XYZ file of C-alpha atoms in Angstrom:
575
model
C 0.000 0.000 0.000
C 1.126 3.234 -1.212
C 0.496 5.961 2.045
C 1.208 9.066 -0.244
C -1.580 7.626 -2.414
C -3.858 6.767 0.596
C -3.782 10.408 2.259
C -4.462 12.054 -1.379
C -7.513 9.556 -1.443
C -8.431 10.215 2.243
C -9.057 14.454 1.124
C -11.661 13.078 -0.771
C -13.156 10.520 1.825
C -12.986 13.401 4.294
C -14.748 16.087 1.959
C -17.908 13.351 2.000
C -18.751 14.397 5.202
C -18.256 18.042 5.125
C -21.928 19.558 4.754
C -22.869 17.586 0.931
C -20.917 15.805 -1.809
C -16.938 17.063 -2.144
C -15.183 14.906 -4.628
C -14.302 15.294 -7.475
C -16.522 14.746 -10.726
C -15.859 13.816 -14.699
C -14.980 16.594 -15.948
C -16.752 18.521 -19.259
C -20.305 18.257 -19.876
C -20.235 20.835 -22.740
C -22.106 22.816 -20.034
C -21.041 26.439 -20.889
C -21.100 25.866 -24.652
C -18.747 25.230 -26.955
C -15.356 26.267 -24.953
C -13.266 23.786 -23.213
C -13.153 24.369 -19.292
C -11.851 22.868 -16.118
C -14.264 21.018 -14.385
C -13.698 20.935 -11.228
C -14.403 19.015 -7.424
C -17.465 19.272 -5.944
C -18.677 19.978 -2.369
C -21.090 21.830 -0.463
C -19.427 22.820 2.936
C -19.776 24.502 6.597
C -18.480 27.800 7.235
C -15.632 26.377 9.386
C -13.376 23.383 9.845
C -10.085 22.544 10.840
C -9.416 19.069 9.742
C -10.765 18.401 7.746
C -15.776 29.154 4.948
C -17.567 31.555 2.927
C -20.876 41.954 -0.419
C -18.215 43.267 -3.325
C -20.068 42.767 -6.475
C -18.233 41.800 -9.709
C -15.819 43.787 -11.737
C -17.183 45.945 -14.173
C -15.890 44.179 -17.026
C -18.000 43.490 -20.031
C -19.616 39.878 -20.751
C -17.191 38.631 -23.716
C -16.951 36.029 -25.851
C -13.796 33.380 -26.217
C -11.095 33.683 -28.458
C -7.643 31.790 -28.735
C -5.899 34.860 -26.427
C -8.148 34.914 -23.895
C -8.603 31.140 -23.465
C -4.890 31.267 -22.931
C -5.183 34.277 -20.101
C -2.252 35.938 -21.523
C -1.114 38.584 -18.753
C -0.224 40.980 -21.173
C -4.116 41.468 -22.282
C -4.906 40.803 -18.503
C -6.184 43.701 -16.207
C -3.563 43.483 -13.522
C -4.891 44.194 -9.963
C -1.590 46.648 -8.942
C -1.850 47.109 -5.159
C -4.103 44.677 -4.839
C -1.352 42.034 -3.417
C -1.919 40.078 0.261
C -0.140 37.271 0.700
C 2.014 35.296 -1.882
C 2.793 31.782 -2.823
C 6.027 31.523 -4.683
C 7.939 29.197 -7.037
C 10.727 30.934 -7.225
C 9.882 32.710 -10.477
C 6.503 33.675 -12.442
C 6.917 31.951 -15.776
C 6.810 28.153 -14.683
C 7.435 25.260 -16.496
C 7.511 21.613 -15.769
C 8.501 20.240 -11.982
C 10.260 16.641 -11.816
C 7.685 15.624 -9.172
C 4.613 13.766 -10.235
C 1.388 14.842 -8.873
C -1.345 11.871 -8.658
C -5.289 12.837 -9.203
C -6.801 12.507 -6.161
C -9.131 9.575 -7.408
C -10.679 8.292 -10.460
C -13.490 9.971 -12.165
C -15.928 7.033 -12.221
C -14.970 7.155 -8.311
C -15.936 10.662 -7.142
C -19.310 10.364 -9.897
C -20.151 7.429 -8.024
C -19.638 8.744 -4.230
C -21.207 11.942 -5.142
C -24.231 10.565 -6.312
C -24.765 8.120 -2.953
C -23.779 10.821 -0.892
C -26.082 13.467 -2.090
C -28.632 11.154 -1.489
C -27.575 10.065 2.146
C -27.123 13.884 3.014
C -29.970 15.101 2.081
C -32.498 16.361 5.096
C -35.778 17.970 5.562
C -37.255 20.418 7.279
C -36.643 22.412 10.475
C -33.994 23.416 12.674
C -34.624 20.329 14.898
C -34.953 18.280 12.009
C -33.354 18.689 8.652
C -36.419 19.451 6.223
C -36.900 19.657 1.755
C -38.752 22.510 0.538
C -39.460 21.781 -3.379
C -41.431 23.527 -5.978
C -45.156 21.930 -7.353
C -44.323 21.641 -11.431
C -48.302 22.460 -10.987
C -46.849 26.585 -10.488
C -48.108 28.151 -13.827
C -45.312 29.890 -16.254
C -46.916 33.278 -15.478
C -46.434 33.020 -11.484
C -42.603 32.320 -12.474
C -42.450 35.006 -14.703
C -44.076 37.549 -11.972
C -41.610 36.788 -10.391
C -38.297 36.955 -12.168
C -39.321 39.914 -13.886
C -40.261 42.321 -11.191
C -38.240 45.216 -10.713
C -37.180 47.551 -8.511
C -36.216 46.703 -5.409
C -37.860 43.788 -6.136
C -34.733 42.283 -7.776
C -33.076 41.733 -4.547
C -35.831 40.244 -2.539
C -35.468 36.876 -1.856
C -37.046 34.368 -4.342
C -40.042 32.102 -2.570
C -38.464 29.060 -0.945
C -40.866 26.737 -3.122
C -38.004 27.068 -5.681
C -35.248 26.100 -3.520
C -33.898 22.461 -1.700
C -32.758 23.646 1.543
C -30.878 20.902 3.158
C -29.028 21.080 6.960
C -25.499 20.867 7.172
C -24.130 17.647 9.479
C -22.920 19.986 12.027
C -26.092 22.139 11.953
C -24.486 25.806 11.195
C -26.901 26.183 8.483
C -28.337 25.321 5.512
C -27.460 24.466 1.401
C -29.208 24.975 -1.458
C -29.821 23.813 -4.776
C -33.021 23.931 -6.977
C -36.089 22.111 -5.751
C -36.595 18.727 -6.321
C -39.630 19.471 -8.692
C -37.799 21.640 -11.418
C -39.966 22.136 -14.519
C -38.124 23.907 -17.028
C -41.038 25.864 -18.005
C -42.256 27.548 -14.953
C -38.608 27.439 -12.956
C -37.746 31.182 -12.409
C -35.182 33.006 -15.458
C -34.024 35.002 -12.445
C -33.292 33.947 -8.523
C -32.118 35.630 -5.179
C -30.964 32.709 -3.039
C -32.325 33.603 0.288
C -29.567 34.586 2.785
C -31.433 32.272 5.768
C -33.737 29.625 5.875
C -35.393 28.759 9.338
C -33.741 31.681 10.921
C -30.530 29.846 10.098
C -27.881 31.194 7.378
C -27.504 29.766 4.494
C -24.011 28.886 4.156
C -23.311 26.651 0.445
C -24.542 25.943 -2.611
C -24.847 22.329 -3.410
C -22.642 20.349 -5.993
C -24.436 20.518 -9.245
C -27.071 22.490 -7.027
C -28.323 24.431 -10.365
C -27.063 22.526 -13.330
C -29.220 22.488 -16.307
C -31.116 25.331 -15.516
C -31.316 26.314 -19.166
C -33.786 29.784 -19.058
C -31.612 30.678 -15.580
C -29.772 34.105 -16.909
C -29.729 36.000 -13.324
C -28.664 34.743 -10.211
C -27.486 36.512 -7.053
C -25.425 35.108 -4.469
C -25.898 36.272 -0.559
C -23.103 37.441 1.548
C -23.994 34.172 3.705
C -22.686 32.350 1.148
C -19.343 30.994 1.463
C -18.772 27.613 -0.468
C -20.267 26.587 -4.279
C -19.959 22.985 -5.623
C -18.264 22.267 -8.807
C -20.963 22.343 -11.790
C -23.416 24.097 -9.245
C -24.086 26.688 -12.364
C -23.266 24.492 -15.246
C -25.747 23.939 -17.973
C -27.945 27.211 -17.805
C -28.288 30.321 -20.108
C -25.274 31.604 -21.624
C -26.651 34.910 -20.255
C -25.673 33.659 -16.822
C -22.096 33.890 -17.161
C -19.161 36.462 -17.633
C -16.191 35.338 -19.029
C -13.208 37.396 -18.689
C -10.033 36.234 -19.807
C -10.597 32.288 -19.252
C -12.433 32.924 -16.154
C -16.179 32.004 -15.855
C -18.221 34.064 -13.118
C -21.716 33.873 -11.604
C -22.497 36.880 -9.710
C -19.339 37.212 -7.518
C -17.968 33.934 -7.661
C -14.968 32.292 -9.977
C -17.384 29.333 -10.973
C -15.421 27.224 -13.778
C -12.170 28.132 -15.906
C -10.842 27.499 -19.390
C -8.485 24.085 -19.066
C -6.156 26.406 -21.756
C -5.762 29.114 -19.238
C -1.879 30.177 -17.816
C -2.230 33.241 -16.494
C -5.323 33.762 -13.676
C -5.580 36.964 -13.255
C -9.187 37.319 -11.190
C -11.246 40.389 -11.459
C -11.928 42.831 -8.869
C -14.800 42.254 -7.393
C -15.011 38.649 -6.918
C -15.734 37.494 -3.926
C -14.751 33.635 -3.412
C -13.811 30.560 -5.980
C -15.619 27.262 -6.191
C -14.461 24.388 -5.655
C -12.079 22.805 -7.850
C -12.094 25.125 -10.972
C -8.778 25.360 -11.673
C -8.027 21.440 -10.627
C -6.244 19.576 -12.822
C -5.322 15.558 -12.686
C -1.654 16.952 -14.718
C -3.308 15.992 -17.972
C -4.554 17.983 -20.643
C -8.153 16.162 -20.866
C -8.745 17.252 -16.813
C -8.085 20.954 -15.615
C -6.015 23.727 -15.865
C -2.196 21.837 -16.096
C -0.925 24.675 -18.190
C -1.588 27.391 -14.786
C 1.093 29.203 -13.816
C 0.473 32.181 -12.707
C -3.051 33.397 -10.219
C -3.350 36.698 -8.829
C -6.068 37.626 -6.649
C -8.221 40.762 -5.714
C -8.629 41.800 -2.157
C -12.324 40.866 -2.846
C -11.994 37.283 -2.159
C -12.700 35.627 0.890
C -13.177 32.436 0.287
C -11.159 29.381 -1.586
C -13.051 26.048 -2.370
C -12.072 22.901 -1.855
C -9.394 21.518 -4.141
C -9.803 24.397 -5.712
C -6.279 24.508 -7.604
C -5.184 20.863 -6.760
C -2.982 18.825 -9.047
C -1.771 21.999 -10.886
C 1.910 21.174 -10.943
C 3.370 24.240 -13.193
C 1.660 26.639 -10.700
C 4.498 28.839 -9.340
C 3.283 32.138 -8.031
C -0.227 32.784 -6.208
C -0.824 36.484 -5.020
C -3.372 36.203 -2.560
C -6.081 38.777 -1.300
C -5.167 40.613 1.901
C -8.920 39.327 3.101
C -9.233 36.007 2.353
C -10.731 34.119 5.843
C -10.071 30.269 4.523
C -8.006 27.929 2.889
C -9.960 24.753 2.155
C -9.488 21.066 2.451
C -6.773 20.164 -0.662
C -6.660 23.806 -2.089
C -3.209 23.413 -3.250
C -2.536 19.803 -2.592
C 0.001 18.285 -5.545
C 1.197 21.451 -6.563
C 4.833 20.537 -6.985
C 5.710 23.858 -8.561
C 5.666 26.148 -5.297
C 8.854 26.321 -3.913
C 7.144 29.211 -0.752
C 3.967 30.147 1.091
C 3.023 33.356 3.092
C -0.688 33.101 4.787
C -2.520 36.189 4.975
C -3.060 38.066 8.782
C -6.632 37.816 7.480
C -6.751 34.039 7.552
C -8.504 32.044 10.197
C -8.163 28.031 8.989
C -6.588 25.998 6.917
C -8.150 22.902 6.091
C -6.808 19.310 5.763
C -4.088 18.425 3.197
C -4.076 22.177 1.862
C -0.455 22.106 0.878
C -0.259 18.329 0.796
C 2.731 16.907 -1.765
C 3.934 20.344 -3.059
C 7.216 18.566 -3.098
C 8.908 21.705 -4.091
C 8.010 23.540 -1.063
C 10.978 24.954 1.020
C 9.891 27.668 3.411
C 6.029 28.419 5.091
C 5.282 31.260 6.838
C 1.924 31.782 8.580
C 0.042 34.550 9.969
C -1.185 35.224 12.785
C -5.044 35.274 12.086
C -4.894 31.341 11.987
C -6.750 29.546 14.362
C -7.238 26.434 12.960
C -5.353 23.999 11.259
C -5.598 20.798 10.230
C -3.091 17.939 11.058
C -1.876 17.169 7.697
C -1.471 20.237 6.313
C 1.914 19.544 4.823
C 2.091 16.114 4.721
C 4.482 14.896 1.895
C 6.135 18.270 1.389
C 9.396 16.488 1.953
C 11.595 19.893 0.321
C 10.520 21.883 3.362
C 13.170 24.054 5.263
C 11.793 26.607 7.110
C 8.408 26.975 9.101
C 7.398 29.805 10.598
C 4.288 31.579 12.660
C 3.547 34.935 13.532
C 4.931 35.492 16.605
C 1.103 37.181 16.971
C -0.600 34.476 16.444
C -2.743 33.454 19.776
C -3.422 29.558 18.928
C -0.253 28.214 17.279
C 3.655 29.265 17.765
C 6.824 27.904 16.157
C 10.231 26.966 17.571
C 13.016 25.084 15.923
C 11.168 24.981 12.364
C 8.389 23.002 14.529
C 4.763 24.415 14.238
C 3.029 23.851 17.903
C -0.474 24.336 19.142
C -0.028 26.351 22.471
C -3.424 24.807 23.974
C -3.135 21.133 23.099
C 0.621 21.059 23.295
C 0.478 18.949 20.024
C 2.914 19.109 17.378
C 1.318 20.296 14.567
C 4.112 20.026 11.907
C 7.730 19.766 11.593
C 10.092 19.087 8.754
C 13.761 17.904 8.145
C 15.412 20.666 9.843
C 13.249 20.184 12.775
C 14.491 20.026 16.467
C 11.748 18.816 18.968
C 11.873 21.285 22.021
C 12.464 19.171 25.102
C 10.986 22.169 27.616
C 7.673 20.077 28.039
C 5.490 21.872 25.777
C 4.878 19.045 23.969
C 3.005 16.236 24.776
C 1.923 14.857 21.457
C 3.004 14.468 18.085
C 0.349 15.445 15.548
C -0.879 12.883 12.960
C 1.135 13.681 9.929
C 3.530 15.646 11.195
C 6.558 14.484 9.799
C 4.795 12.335 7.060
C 6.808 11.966 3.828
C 9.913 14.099 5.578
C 11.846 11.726 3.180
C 15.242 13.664 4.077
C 14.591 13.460 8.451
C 17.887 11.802 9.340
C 17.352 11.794 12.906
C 14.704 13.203 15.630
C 14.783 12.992 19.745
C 10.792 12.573 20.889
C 10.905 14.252 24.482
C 10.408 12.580 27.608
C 7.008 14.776 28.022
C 4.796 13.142 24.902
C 2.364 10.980 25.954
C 1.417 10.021 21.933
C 2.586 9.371 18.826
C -0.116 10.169 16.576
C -1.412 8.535 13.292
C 1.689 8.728 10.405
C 3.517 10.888 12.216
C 6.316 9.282 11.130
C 5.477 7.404 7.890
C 7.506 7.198 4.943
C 10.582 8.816 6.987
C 13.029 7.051 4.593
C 16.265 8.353 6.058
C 15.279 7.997 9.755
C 17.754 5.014 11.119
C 16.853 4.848 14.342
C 14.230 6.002 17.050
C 14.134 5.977 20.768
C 10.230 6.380 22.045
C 10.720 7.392 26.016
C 8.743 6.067 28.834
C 6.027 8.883 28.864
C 5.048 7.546 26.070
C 1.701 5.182 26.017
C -0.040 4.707 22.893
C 1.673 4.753 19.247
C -0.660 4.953 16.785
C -1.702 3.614 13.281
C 0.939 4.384 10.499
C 3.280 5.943 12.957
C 6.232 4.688 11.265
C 4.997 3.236 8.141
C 7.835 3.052 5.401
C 10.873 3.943 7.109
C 12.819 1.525 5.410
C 16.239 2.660 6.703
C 15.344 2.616 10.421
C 17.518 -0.833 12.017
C 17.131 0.016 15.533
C 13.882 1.089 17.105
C 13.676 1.042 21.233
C 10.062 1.273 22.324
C 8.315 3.025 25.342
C 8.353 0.708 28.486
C 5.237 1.961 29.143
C 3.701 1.715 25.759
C 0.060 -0.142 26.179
C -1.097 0.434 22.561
C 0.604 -0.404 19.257
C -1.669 0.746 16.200
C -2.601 -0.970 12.822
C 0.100 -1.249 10.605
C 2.529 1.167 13.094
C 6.185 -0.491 11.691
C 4.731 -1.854 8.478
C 7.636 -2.101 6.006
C 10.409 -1.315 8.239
C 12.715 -3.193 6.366
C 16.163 -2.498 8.002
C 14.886 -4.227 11.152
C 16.281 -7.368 12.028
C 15.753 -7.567 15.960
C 12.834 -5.924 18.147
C 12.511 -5.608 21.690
C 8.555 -5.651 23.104
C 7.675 -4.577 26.556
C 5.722 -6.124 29.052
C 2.924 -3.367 29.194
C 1.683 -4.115 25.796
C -1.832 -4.462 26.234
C -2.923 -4.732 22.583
C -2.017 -4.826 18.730
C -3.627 -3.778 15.993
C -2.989 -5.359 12.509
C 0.535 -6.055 11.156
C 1.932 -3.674 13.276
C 5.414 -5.541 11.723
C 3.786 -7.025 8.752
C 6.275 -6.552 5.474
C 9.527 -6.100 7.726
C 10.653 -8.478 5.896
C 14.220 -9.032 7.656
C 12.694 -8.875 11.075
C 13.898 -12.275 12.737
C 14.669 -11.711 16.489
C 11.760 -10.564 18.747
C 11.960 -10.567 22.601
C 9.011 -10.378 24.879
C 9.784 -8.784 28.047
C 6.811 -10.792 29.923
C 5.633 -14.404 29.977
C 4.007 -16.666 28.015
C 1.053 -15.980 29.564
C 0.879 -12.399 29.132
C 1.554 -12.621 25.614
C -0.981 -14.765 24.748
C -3.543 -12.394 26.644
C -2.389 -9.271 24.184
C -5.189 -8.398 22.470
C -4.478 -8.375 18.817
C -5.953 -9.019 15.510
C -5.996 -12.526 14.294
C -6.541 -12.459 11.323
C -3.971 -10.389 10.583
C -0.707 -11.142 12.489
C 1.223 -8.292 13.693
C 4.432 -10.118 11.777
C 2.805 -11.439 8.859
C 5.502 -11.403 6.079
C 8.522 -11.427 8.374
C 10.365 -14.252 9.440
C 9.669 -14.415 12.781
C 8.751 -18.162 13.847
C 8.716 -17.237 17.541
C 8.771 -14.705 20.167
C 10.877 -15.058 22.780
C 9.090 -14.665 26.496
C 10.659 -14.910 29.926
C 9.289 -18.292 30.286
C 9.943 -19.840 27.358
C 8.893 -19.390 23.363
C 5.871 -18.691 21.779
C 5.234 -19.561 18.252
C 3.879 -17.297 15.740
C-alpha cells in the first residue's frame, strides 16, 4: 500500500462528510457551450473546519466572448490588480514550467461520480432546525407566477425568491443550511431570475450544493448572498449563456470564480469577486482534466473564500498572489502542486483545512500569519523539500520553535520538517498525525520525555530515519506511525507503551531484531507485517501475558517477516 496515495484519497473521503458531496466529478459536460473548461471538485461545505468558509459585487468588465488569447489568459491582455497584493505563494519565479515531481489525481473519475451521487442522497435532510427538512417547488406553479416573479423590478430584484423554488438541506454539524433547486424543477415555470435567500429557518444559508443548479437552461440572473461561502463544482453548469461572464478564461456567476478554461496560464481574477468554487482550476496533470498549463493566479482583495481543491494537481503553478482578506483555505486547495517552492498566509486568515499544501514537493519555506486559528493535522504532509516553518509570533493559537509548528493549547505538534528540532521544555506532549509524514530527508529526531502520543503517520515514509528511541512517557503509538521507514535498524520502544496501532512499523525493512515490553496491552494489525528481515523478537513478559495481548488474528502483527517465535521470559511462543 502506497500511504502518499492513501492520504491524497483520504481528502476526498474526508470532503464526504463536510456539509454535501466534495469529490471530485468527470470533468466537461459541454455545459457552458462550446469552450473547453476545467471542471472541477465538488462539495457543499460549513463555514468552518479545521481538519478536515464563505458583499463586493463583480468587476465591471464586459460579458465577452472566447477567443484563442483569452482562453490562454495571456497577462499581457490581462487587467492586472496593482496594489491589490496580500499574501504570496512563490515558485521561485513567475513563468513556470515543468517540476520533476509527479502529482497523482486525487481519485478516479468514475470514483468521485459514483460517491457523489450516494452521498447526495444520504445527506440530504428535511425540514426544520430540529430536524433537517426539503422545501421543493409543485411543477403544478403556472409559467406566469414564475415570470411575476423573475421579472419584477425595482427593489424587487433583490428580494429573496419564494423558498418553493429552492432544496434547503441542513449541514451535518447544523451551522446552516445548502441549497440547490427544488426537487420538482420544470423547465417551463422554474424562475429566469433567482435571489438565493440569505437564511432559511432563521438559520444562514451557508453553500450551494454540488451541481445544485445545473441544467437550468432559461436561468440568466442569479445573485449570491453574503452568507454564502462555499459553491460545488458544476453548481451553475448547464444554464443560459446569459448567466455567465467570461473574462479572460475565467467564468463568473455573480461574484464567484465558478469554472475556468483548461487552456488558461495566467489567472488573473477580477476585482470584485468574492470567493472561488471548488475545484475550478483542478487539474489531474493531464490535458483532458483541468487547468495543467496554470502558472500564474493573482487575486483581488475581494476574495474571501477558496473552495475545496480548488487549484489541486496543478503542478506548473508557481506564483499565487493572494487577497489581503481572504478568511479560509480549504481542504486540498493546493494539494500536488509541486511547482511552489514558498507560502506566506494572509493576517486575514482564520483556517486551513486538511491536506491544503499536501505533496507540493517543491516547497521549502512556510510562513503563517497570525489570524490562523485552525489547522488541520496534515497540512503539509508529503512536502518532503521543506526548510523553514514559521508563525507569527502574533498568532494566539499556534507558535513555532526550531522549524516546529506547535499548538499552544493542546501542546500537540502540529508540523515539523527535516530541519526540525523537537523542544524538550515540556510543551509538547503529542506528536500530531502527519507531522513528519513523507519528511523523506529526516535523518534523525529525539521525541521528548514529556509526549504521551505518537499520533497517526507521524512518522510514515521517513526514509532516512535510522533509528528512534520512544521514552517512557510515552503510552499509545498509533496507526501508520512509522509506516515506510525503510532505513530505520534500531527502534527502542516506550516501556510503558500499552497500545501499538494498525500497521505502526509496516515495512520497516532495516529491522532485524525488536525488543517488546511487558505493558503491551494490545495490537492492531501487522503492526510488523512486510519487515521483511525482522527475525529476532523478545518479549519482556511471559508466556502468559503474551498470549492475553489483544491483537488481531486475522492479521498477524508479523505477517511477512520471518519471525517463527517470540521469545518470552518463560519460554517461546510460536507465531
Amino acid at each position: 500500500m502506497k500511504k502518499s496515495i492513501f492520504m491524497l484519497v483520504a481528502v476526498i473521503v474526508i470532503a464526504l462528510f463536510i456539509g454535501g458531496a466534495c469529490v471530485p466529478n468527470r470533468p466537461g459536460d459541454g455545459s457552458l457551450g462550446s469552450e473547453s473548461y476545467s471542471s472541477a471538485p465538488n462539495g457543499s461545505k460549513n463555514s468552518q473546519e479545521s481538519k478536515p468558509q464563505h458583499s463586493e459585487n463583480g468587476g465591471d468588465e464586459q460579458e465577452s466572448k472566447f477567443d484563442g488569447s483569452e482562453e490562454s489568459g495571456n497577462p499581457q491582455e490581462s487587467k492586472t490588480n496593482s496594489g491589490d497584493e496580500g499574501g504570496s505563494f512563490s515558485g521561485g519565479t513567475e513563468s513556470g514550467g515543468n517540476t520533476e515531481s509527479k502529482t497523482e489525481s486525487p481519485t478516479e473519475s468514475e470514483a468521485r461520480e459514483s460517491a457523489t451521487e450516494s452521498n447526495n442522497e444520504s445527506t440530504s435532510e428535511s425540514g426544520s432546525a430540529g430536524a433537517s427538512e426539503s422545501e421543493s417547488g409543485a411543477e403544478s406553479s403556472s409559467e406566469s407566477e414564475s415570470e411575476s416573479e423573475s421579472e419584477s423590478g425595482g427593489d424587487e430584484d433583490l428580494k429573496p425568491t419564494d423558498a418553493k423554488w429552492f432544496k434547503f438541506t441542513l449541514l451535518p454539524d447544523g451551522s446552516g443550511y445548502s441549497v440547490a433547486k427544488c426537487d420538482n424543477y420544470n423547465e417551463k415555470t422554474y424562475p429566469t431570475k433567482i435571489v438565493i435567500p440569505a437564511t432559511y429557518n432563521n438559520m444562514p444559508v451557508i453553500s450551494i450544493e454540488y451541481k445544485a443548479f445545473k441544467g437550468c437552461s432559461k436561468l440568466t440572473d442569479v445573485i449570491i448572498p453574503d452568507s454564502v461561502t462555499n459553491i460545488g463544482s458544476e453548481s451553475f453548469s448547464g444554464c443560459n449563456e446569459n448567466l455567465y461572464t467570461k473574462v479572460d478564461g475565467i467564468v463568473y456567476v455573480d461574484n464567484w470564480v465558478v469554472e475556468a478554461s483548461k487552456a488558461i496560464v495566467f489567472a488573473n481574477i477580477k476585482s470584485g469577486a468574492r470567493g472561488i468554487a471548488n475545484g475550478v482550476f483542478f487539474s489531474d496533470n493531464t490535458a483532458d482534466i483541468g487547468c495543467v498549463n496554470l502558472t500564474n493566479v493573482i487575486m483581488p482583495n475581494s476574495i474571501k473564500y477558496i473552495g475545496i481543491l480548488a487549484f489541486s494537481g496543478c503542478v506548473n503553478l508557481t506564483s499565487v498572489t493572494m487577497s489581503n482578506n481572504l478568511i479560509s483555505i480549504e481542504l486540498g486547495v493546493f494539494s500536488g502542486c509541486s511547482g511552489l517552492k514558498s507560502i506566506t498566509i494572509p493576517d486575514s486568515v482564520i483556517s486551513i483545512g486538511d491536506t491544503a499544501f499536501a505533496e507540493c514537493t517543491s516547497l521549502m519555506s512556510v510562513i503563517i500569519g497570525k489570524g490562523v486559528i485552525g489547522m488541520g493535522e496534515t497540512v503539509f504532509v508529503d512536502c518532503y523539500n521543506i526548510e523553514s516553518l514559521e508563525v507569527s509570533s502574533k498568532n494566539k493559537v499556534y507558535y513555532s520553535i526550531n522549524n516546529c509548528i506547535i499548538n499552544k493549547s493542546t501542546k500537540t505538534l502540529i508540523a515539523g520538517c527535516k530541519n526540525s528540532i523537537i523542544p524538550s521544555d515540556g510543551s509538547i506532549t503529542s506528536i500530531g498525525e502527519s507531522a513528519f509524514g513523507g519528511c523523506k530527508d529526516l535523518t534523525s529526531i529525539t521525541i521528548p520525555n514529556s509526549a504521551t502520543s505518537i499520533g497517526e503517520s507521524a512518522f510514515y515514509g521517513c526514509k532516512s530515519l535510522t533509528s528512534i528511541e520512544i521514552p517512557n512517557s510515552v503510552t499509545n503509538i498509533n496507526q501508520y506511525a512509522f509506516y515506510g521507514c525503510s532505513s530505520l535498524t534500531s527502534v527502542i520502544l516506550s516501556n510503558n507503551v500499552t497500545n501499538i496501532g494498525d500497521y505502526a512499523f509496516e515495512s520497516c525493512v532495516g529491522l532485524t531484531r525488536l525488543t517488546i515490553p511487558g505493558s503491551v496491552k494490545s495490537f492492531g494489525c501487522g503492526v510488523f507485517s512486510d519487515c521483511i528481515n525482522l527475525t529476532n523478537v523478545v518479549y519482556e513478559g511471559t508466556f502468559a501475558q503474551w498470549n492475553a495481548i489483544e491483537q488481531n488474528r486475522e492479521w498477524s502483527a508479523f505477517y511477512k517477516t520471518k519471525v517463527s517465535v517470540v521469545k518470552c521470559t518463560d519460554g517461546d511462543f510460536e507465531i
